[in-house]
């Protein structure tokens, strides 16, 4: 670590990662608000996946190093406390509002979407609908955005246990790195194949998206070495990373085969911004 972690096991607060999250949110909002010039704003989700993989894997690794194990009940309790209250409120309000403003025939579909979102499986439901020719022409669900949360939570169903199993009693970062690399490579290859053969599966399902979270996990494993880079190198990394994210946000559109190889742009960009903020003293771009 670039600086000692707090005694509760959390990483030092990274304001620059909060800034990266803000960029991701603004890209998604601009895309869905159809603001001219942001036709690829949907890549904000990919930026989030890298951030999530970095932060959550870092938390797991620190626990493994400190205790030699992962307290899975505590891990899932923290996830539930952080996500479920707000998510359930959004789902409930959306379903009720849909019953008021949408045609009656749409309400059962939205209620089903709500149940799937509450169980973190809405991405699977939407993938099935998009590949079913009888349902492919349905209007978008008002709960469509929960697909990305479904992908993330499905990833964390197996990820802590996998890292614990691989790390063993004697923490081995190299062995963990190998597993992370294998997950990333297999998932990326599957994403490329599915993008060309069955795009909805590639877009919505975890197997084609896991590599994006794994890239963030790789950064978490390499924090110590990355923190030794000169601050000037960090500034260059952040500049290049922001440029890659920006290029994807303004040049991609709905015709871009995605995720496929196109997702490399936002994923690499997010990784560079995160890595560039690790060296100390913090470079001016990360401060900004």
mmCIF file of C-alpha atoms in Angstrom, residues 16-260:
data_model
loop_
_atom_site.group_PDB
_atom_site.id
_atom_site.type_symbol
_atom_site.label_atom_id
_atom_site.label_comp_id
_atom_site.label_asym_id
_atom_site.label_seq_id
_atom_site.Cartn_x
_atom_site.Cartn_y
_atom_site.Cartn_z
ATOM 1 C CA UNK A 16 -9.593 10.507 -7.209
ATOM 2 C CA UNK A 17 -11.624 7.298 -7.475
ATOM 3 C CA UNK A 18 -14.694 9.234 -6.350
ATOM 4 C CA UNK A 19 -13.922 11.615 -9.216
ATOM 5 C CA UNK A 20 -13.664 8.675 -11.612
ATOM 6 C CA UNK A 21 -17.045 7.449 -10.405
ATOM 7 C CA UNK A 22 -18.477 10.894 -11.097
ATOM 8 C CA UNK A 23 -17.153 10.783 -14.663
ATOM 9 C CA UNK A 24 -18.759 7.360 -15.132
ATOM 10 C CA UNK A 25 -22.115 8.565 -13.784
ATOM 11 C CA UNK A 26 -22.094 11.678 -15.954
ATOM 12 C CA UNK A 27 -21.306 9.633 -19.058
ATOM 13 C CA UNK A 28 -24.244 7.300 -18.433
ATOM 14 C CA UNK A 29 -26.599 10.191 -17.675
ATOM 15 C CA UNK A 30 -25.510 12.103 -20.761
ATOM 16 C CA UNK A 31 -26.041 9.018 -22.916
ATOM 17 C CA UNK A 32 -29.552 8.315 -21.649
ATOM 18 C CA UNK A 33 -30.497 11.990 -21.741
ATOM 19 C CA UNK A 34 -29.404 11.900 -25.407
ATOM 20 C CA UNK A 35 -27.106 14.856 -24.996
ATOM 21 C CA UNK A 36 -25.381 15.348 -28.361
ATOM 22 C CA UNK A 37 -21.848 14.016 -28.516
ATOM 23 C CA UNK A 38 -22.160 11.339 -25.807
ATOM 24 C CA UNK A 39 -23.320 8.428 -27.941
ATOM 25 C CA UNK A 40 -20.978 6.043 -26.108
ATOM 26 C CA UNK A 41 -21.775 7.168 -22.591
ATOM 27 C CA UNK A 42 -22.921 3.654 -21.700
ATOM 28 C CA UNK A 43 -19.253 2.775 -21.129
ATOM 29 C CA UNK A 44 -19.571 4.360 -17.696
ATOM 30 C CA UNK A 45 -20.742 0.947 -16.477
ATOM 31 C CA UNK A 46 -17.454 -0.620 -17.581
ATOM 32 C CA UNK A 47 -15.526 2.032 -15.653
ATOM 33 C CA UNK A 48 -17.548 1.139 -12.563
ATOM 34 C CA UNK A 49 -16.711 -2.543 -12.913
ATOM 35 C CA UNK A 50 -12.974 -1.827 -12.844
ATOM 36 C CA UNK A 51 -13.384 0.436 -9.802
ATOM 37 C CA UNK A 52 -15.468 -2.200 -8.022
ATOM 38 C CA UNK A 53 -12.997 -4.991 -8.770
ATOM 39 C CA UNK A 54 -10.153 -2.854 -7.444
ATOM 40 C CA UNK A 55 -11.834 -1.751 -4.216
ATOM 41 C CA UNK A 56 -13.553 -4.994 -3.230
ATOM 42 C CA UNK A 57 -10.625 -7.255 -4.114
ATOM 43 C CA UNK A 58 -8.339 -4.930 -2.158
ATOM 44 C CA UNK A 59 -10.589 -5.329 0.866
ATOM 45 C CA UNK A 60 -10.581 -9.127 0.516
ATOM 46 C CA UNK A 61 -6.807 -9.305 0.046
ATOM 47 C CA UNK A 62 -6.137 -7.159 3.112
ATOM 48 C CA UNK A 63 -8.372 -9.438 5.169
ATOM 49 C CA UNK A 64 -6.553 -12.506 3.840
ATOM 50 C CA UNK A 65 -3.169 -10.992 4.700
ATOM 51 C CA UNK A 66 -4.268 -9.973 8.193
ATOM 52 C CA UNK A 67 -6.289 -13.018 9.254
ATOM 53 C CA UNK A 68 -5.585 -15.782 6.736
ATOM 54 C CA UNK A 69 -9.271 -16.118 5.936
ATOM 55 C CA UNK A 70 -12.318 -14.307 4.578
ATOM 56 C CA UNK A 71 -15.331 -13.821 6.831
ATOM 57 C CA UNK A 72 -17.962 -14.546 4.178
ATOM 58 C CA UNK A 73 -21.035 -13.834 6.384
ATOM 59 C CA UNK A 74 -19.575 -10.447 7.310
ATOM 60 C CA UNK A 75 -18.702 -9.734 3.666
ATOM 61 C CA UNK A 76 -22.218 -10.424 2.433
ATOM 62 C CA UNK A 77 -23.763 -8.570 5.365
ATOM 63 C CA UNK A 78 -21.783 -5.459 4.422
ATOM 64 C CA UNK A 79 -22.901 -5.788 0.785
ATOM 65 C CA UNK A 80 -26.546 -6.133 1.826
ATOM 66 C CA UNK A 81 -26.427 -3.169 4.197
ATOM 67 C CA UNK A 82 -24.883 -0.974 1.544
ATOM 68 C CA UNK A 83 -27.097 -1.923 -1.394
ATOM 69 C CA UNK A 84 -30.404 -3.469 -0.394
ATOM 70 C CA UNK A 85 -32.169 -0.605 1.458
ATOM 71 C CA UNK A 86 -31.817 1.905 -1.378
ATOM 72 C CA UNK A 87 -32.318 -0.727 -4.084
ATOM 73 C CA UNK A 88 -35.558 -2.028 -2.580
ATOM 74 C CA UNK A 89 -36.932 1.488 -2.222
ATOM 75 C CA UNK A 90 -36.159 2.232 -5.880
ATOM 76 C CA UNK A 91 -37.711 -1.055 -7.012
ATOM 77 C CA UNK A 92 -40.868 -0.598 -4.935
ATOM 78 C CA UNK A 93 -41.418 3.008 -6.025
ATOM 79 C CA UNK A 94 -40.804 2.122 -9.666
ATOM 80 C CA UNK A 95 -43.239 -0.801 -9.634
ATOM 81 C CA UNK A 96 -45.945 1.309 -7.957
ATOM 82 C CA UNK A 97 -45.384 4.203 -10.355
ATOM 83 C CA UNK A 98 -45.498 1.801 -13.299
ATOM 84 C CA UNK A 99 -48.861 0.473 -12.129
ATOM 85 C CA UNK A 100 -50.144 4.053 -12.236
ATOM 86 C CA UNK A 101 -48.676 5.391 -15.479
ATOM 87 C CA UNK A 102 -48.128 2.373 -17.727
ATOM 88 C CA UNK A 103 -50.739 0.350 -19.642
ATOM 89 C CA UNK A 104 -52.148 -2.475 -17.476
ATOM 90 C CA UNK A 105 -50.628 -5.154 -19.717
ATOM 91 C CA UNK A 106 -47.122 -3.855 -18.936
ATOM 92 C CA UNK A 107 -47.496 -4.018 -15.160
ATOM 93 C CA UNK A 108 -46.946 -7.793 -14.729
ATOM 94 C CA UNK A 109 -43.746 -7.526 -16.767
ATOM 95 C CA UNK A 110 -42.473 -4.666 -14.611
ATOM 96 C CA UNK A 111 -43.392 -6.548 -11.443
ATOM 97 C CA UNK A 112 -41.398 -9.517 -12.731
ATOM 98 C CA UNK A 113 -38.492 -7.193 -13.476
ATOM 99 C CA UNK A 114 -38.745 -5.872 -9.926
ATOM 100 C CA UNK A 115 -38.606 -9.358 -8.420
ATOM 101 C CA UNK A 116 -35.607 -10.231 -10.595
ATOM 102 C CA UNK A 117 -33.842 -6.973 -9.673
ATOM 103 C CA UNK A 118 -34.389 -7.600 -5.950
ATOM 104 C CA UNK A 119 -32.757 -11.018 -6.352
ATOM 105 C CA UNK A 120 -29.881 -9.616 -8.471
ATOM 106 C CA UNK A 121 -30.810 -11.713 -11.510
ATOM 107 C CA UNK A 122 -32.424 -9.046 -13.700
ATOM 108 C CA UNK A 123 -29.497 -9.231 -16.139
ATOM 109 C CA UNK A 124 -30.351 -12.885 -16.812
ATOM 110 C CA UNK A 125 -34.016 -11.991 -17.308
ATOM 111 C CA UNK A 126 -33.194 -9.167 -19.727
ATOM 112 C CA UNK A 127 -30.755 -11.352 -21.663
ATOM 113 C CA UNK A 128 -33.447 -14.007 -22.048
ATOM 114 C CA UNK A 129 -35.978 -11.425 -23.215
ATOM 115 C CA UNK A 130 -33.559 -9.889 -25.704
ATOM 116 C CA UNK A 131 -32.778 -13.285 -27.238
ATOM 117 C CA UNK A 132 -36.427 -14.429 -27.297
ATOM 118 C CA UNK A 133 -37.938 -13.301 -30.608
ATOM 119 C CA UNK A 134 -41.387 -13.212 -28.993
ATOM 120 C CA UNK A 135 -40.191 -10.628 -26.440
ATOM 121 C CA UNK A 136 -37.326 -8.884 -28.228
ATOM 122 C CA UNK A 137 -39.543 -5.965 -29.277
ATOM 123 C CA UNK A 138 -40.731 -5.144 -25.746
ATOM 124 C CA UNK A 139 -40.348 -1.551 -24.625
ATOM 125 C CA UNK A 140 -37.361 -1.097 -22.298
ATOM 126 C CA UNK A 141 -38.080 -1.884 -18.669
ATOM 127 C CA UNK A 142 -38.050 1.027 -16.196
ATOM 128 C CA UNK A 143 -35.813 -1.231 -14.098
ATOM 129 C CA UNK A 144 -33.399 -2.022 -16.924
ATOM 130 C CA UNK A 145 -30.422 -0.388 -15.207
ATOM 131 C CA UNK A 146 -30.438 -3.014 -12.462
ATOM 132 C CA UNK A 147 -28.800 -5.421 -14.935
ATOM 133 C CA UNK A 148 -25.350 -4.023 -14.108
ATOM 134 C CA UNK A 149 -25.851 -4.492 -10.368
ATOM 135 C CA UNK A 150 -26.916 -8.080 -11.060
ATOM 136 C CA UNK A 151 -23.633 -8.759 -12.881
ATOM 137 C CA UNK A 152 -21.614 -7.278 -10.048
ATOM 138 C CA UNK A 153 -23.360 -9.135 -7.233
ATOM 139 C CA UNK A 154 -23.204 -12.452 -9.103
ATOM 140 C CA UNK A 155 -19.454 -11.931 -9.410
ATOM 141 C CA UNK A 156 -19.110 -11.447 -5.668
ATOM 142 C CA UNK A 157 -21.070 -14.610 -4.940
ATOM 143 C CA UNK A 158 -18.013 -16.665 -5.881
ATOM 144 C CA UNK A 159 -15.081 -14.210 -5.870
ATOM 145 C CA UNK A 160 -14.263 -14.002 -2.106
ATOM 146 C CA UNK A 161 -14.448 -17.784 -1.725
ATOM 147 C CA UNK A 162 -12.289 -18.312 -4.812
ATOM 148 C CA UNK A 163 -9.605 -15.923 -3.555
ATOM 149 C CA UNK A 164 -9.649 -17.575 -0.120
ATOM 150 C CA UNK A 165 -9.333 -21.046 -1.652
ATOM 151 C CA UNK A 166 -6.487 -20.029 -3.949
ATOM 152 C CA UNK A 167 -4.546 -17.953 -1.401
ATOM 153 C CA UNK A 168 -4.249 -20.833 1.049
ATOM 154 C CA UNK A 169 -2.996 -20.510 4.602
ATOM 155 C CA UNK A 170 0.257 -18.965 3.411
ATOM 156 C CA UNK A 171 -0.787 -15.960 1.394
ATOM 157 C CA UNK A 172 0.581 -16.247 -2.139
ATOM 158 C CA UNK A 173 0.034 -13.133 -4.239
ATOM 159 C CA UNK A 174 1.526 -14.726 -7.358
ATOM 160 C CA UNK A 175 -0.908 -17.608 -7.244
ATOM 161 C CA UNK A 176 -3.773 -15.169 -6.800
ATOM 162 C CA UNK A 177 -2.481 -13.129 -9.723
ATOM 163 C CA UNK A 178 -2.431 -16.222 -11.934
ATOM 164 C CA UNK A 179 -6.049 -17.036 -11.113
ATOM 165 C CA UNK A 180 -7.124 -13.438 -11.724
ATOM 166 C CA UNK A 181 -5.340 -13.507 -15.090
ATOM 167 C CA UNK A 182 -7.023 -16.789 -16.072
ATOM 168 C CA UNK A 183 -10.472 -15.434 -15.161
ATOM 169 C CA UNK A 184 -9.790 -12.270 -17.158
ATOM 170 C CA UNK A 185 -8.504 -14.071 -20.259
ATOM 171 C CA UNK A 186 -11.278 -16.677 -20.384
ATOM 172 C CA UNK A 187 -13.995 -14.091 -19.768
ATOM 173 C CA UNK A 188 -12.570 -11.676 -22.348
ATOM 174 C CA UNK A 189 -12.362 -14.410 -24.983
ATOM 175 C CA UNK A 190 -15.930 -15.487 -24.257
ATOM 176 C CA UNK A 191 -17.080 -11.869 -24.494
ATOM 177 C CA UNK A 192 -15.537 -11.512 -27.951
ATOM 178 C CA UNK A 193 -17.196 -14.726 -29.182
ATOM 179 C CA UNK A 194 -20.609 -13.873 -27.736
ATOM 180 C CA UNK A 195 -20.480 -10.311 -29.062
ATOM 181 C CA UNK A 196 -20.268 -11.689 -32.591
ATOM 182 C CA UNK A 197 -22.689 -14.603 -32.128
ATOM 183 C CA UNK A 198 -25.210 -13.541 -29.468
ATOM 184 C CA UNK A 199 -24.751 -9.893 -28.465
ATOM 185 C CA UNK A 200 -27.395 -9.775 -25.669
ATOM 186 C CA UNK A 201 -25.606 -12.559 -23.801
ATOM 187 C CA UNK A 202 -22.290 -10.726 -24.094
ATOM 188 C CA UNK A 203 -23.820 -7.467 -22.903
ATOM 189 C CA UNK A 204 -25.888 -8.726 -19.964
ATOM 190 C CA UNK A 205 -24.268 -11.850 -18.562
ATOM 191 C CA UNK A 206 -21.435 -12.213 -16.046
ATOM 192 C CA UNK A 207 -19.217 -14.668 -17.972
ATOM 193 C CA UNK A 208 -18.590 -12.035 -20.654
ATOM 194 C CA UNK A 209 -18.145 -9.189 -18.149
ATOM 195 C CA UNK A 210 -16.102 -10.790 -15.362
ATOM 196 C CA UNK A 211 -12.817 -9.768 -17.006
ATOM 197 C CA UNK A 212 -13.601 -6.102 -16.360
ATOM 198 C CA UNK A 213 -13.864 -6.719 -12.616
ATOM 199 C CA UNK A 214 -10.792 -8.971 -12.815
ATOM 200 C CA UNK A 215 -8.749 -6.108 -14.286
ATOM 201 C CA UNK A 216 -9.571 -4.067 -11.189
ATOM 202 C CA UNK A 217 -8.651 -7.070 -9.040
ATOM 203 C CA UNK A 218 -5.265 -7.262 -10.760
ATOM 204 C CA UNK A 219 -4.627 -3.635 -9.871
ATOM 205 C CA UNK A 220 -5.446 -4.394 -6.231
ATOM 206 C CA UNK A 221 -2.872 -7.202 -6.217
ATOM 207 C CA UNK A 222 -0.241 -4.947 -7.774
ATOM 208 C CA UNK A 223 -0.782 -1.884 -5.584
ATOM 209 C CA UNK A 224 2.553 -2.113 -3.782
ATOM 210 C CA UNK A 225 4.578 -2.049 -6.988
ATOM 211 C CA UNK A 226 2.389 0.542 -8.688
ATOM 212 C CA UNK A 227 2.746 2.855 -5.700
ATOM 213 C CA UNK A 228 6.505 2.996 -6.333
ATOM 214 C CA UNK A 229 6.098 4.635 -9.726
ATOM 215 C CA UNK A 230 7.168 8.293 -10.003
ATOM 216 C CA UNK A 231 4.374 10.818 -9.622
ATOM 217 C CA UNK A 232 5.135 12.032 -13.164
ATOM 218 C CA UNK A 233 4.430 8.541 -14.527
ATOM 219 C CA UNK A 234 1.189 8.560 -12.573
ATOM 220 C CA UNK A 235 0.176 11.829 -14.200
ATOM 221 C CA UNK A 236 0.811 10.408 -17.665
ATOM 222 C CA UNK A 237 -1.206 7.297 -16.816
ATOM 223 C CA UNK A 238 -4.164 9.379 -15.618
ATOM 224 C CA UNK A 239 -4.056 11.612 -18.696
ATOM 225 C CA UNK A 240 -3.987 8.653 -21.071
ATOM 226 C CA UNK A 241 -6.701 6.888 -19.067
ATOM 227 C CA UNK A 242 -9.048 9.866 -19.167
ATOM 228 C CA UNK A 243 -8.408 10.243 -22.889
ATOM 229 C CA UNK A 244 -9.321 6.611 -23.531
ATOM 230 C CA UNK A 245 -12.542 6.924 -21.542
ATOM 231 C CA UNK A 246 -13.392 10.168 -23.320
ATOM 232 C CA UNK A 247 -12.730 8.713 -26.766
ATOM 233 C CA UNK A 248 -15.033 5.794 -26.051
ATOM 234 C CA UNK A 249 -17.701 8.071 -24.624
ATOM 235 C CA UNK A 250 -17.925 10.253 -27.729
ATOM 236 C CA UNK A 251 -17.092 7.843 -30.567
ATOM 237 C CA UNK A 252 -18.977 4.678 -29.625
ATOM 238 C CA UNK A 253 -22.690 4.401 -30.343
ATOM 239 C CA UNK A 254 -25.433 1.778 -30.465
ATOM 240 C CA UNK A 255 -23.917 0.345 -33.640
ATOM 241 C CA UNK A 256 -20.604 -0.433 -31.907
ATOM 242 C CA UNK A 257 -20.248 -4.199 -31.227
ATOM 243 C CA UNK A 258 -20.106 -4.177 -27.464
ATOM 244 C CA UNK A 259 -18.532 -5.294 -25.186
ATOM 245 C CA UNK A 260 -16.213 -7.287 -27.485
#
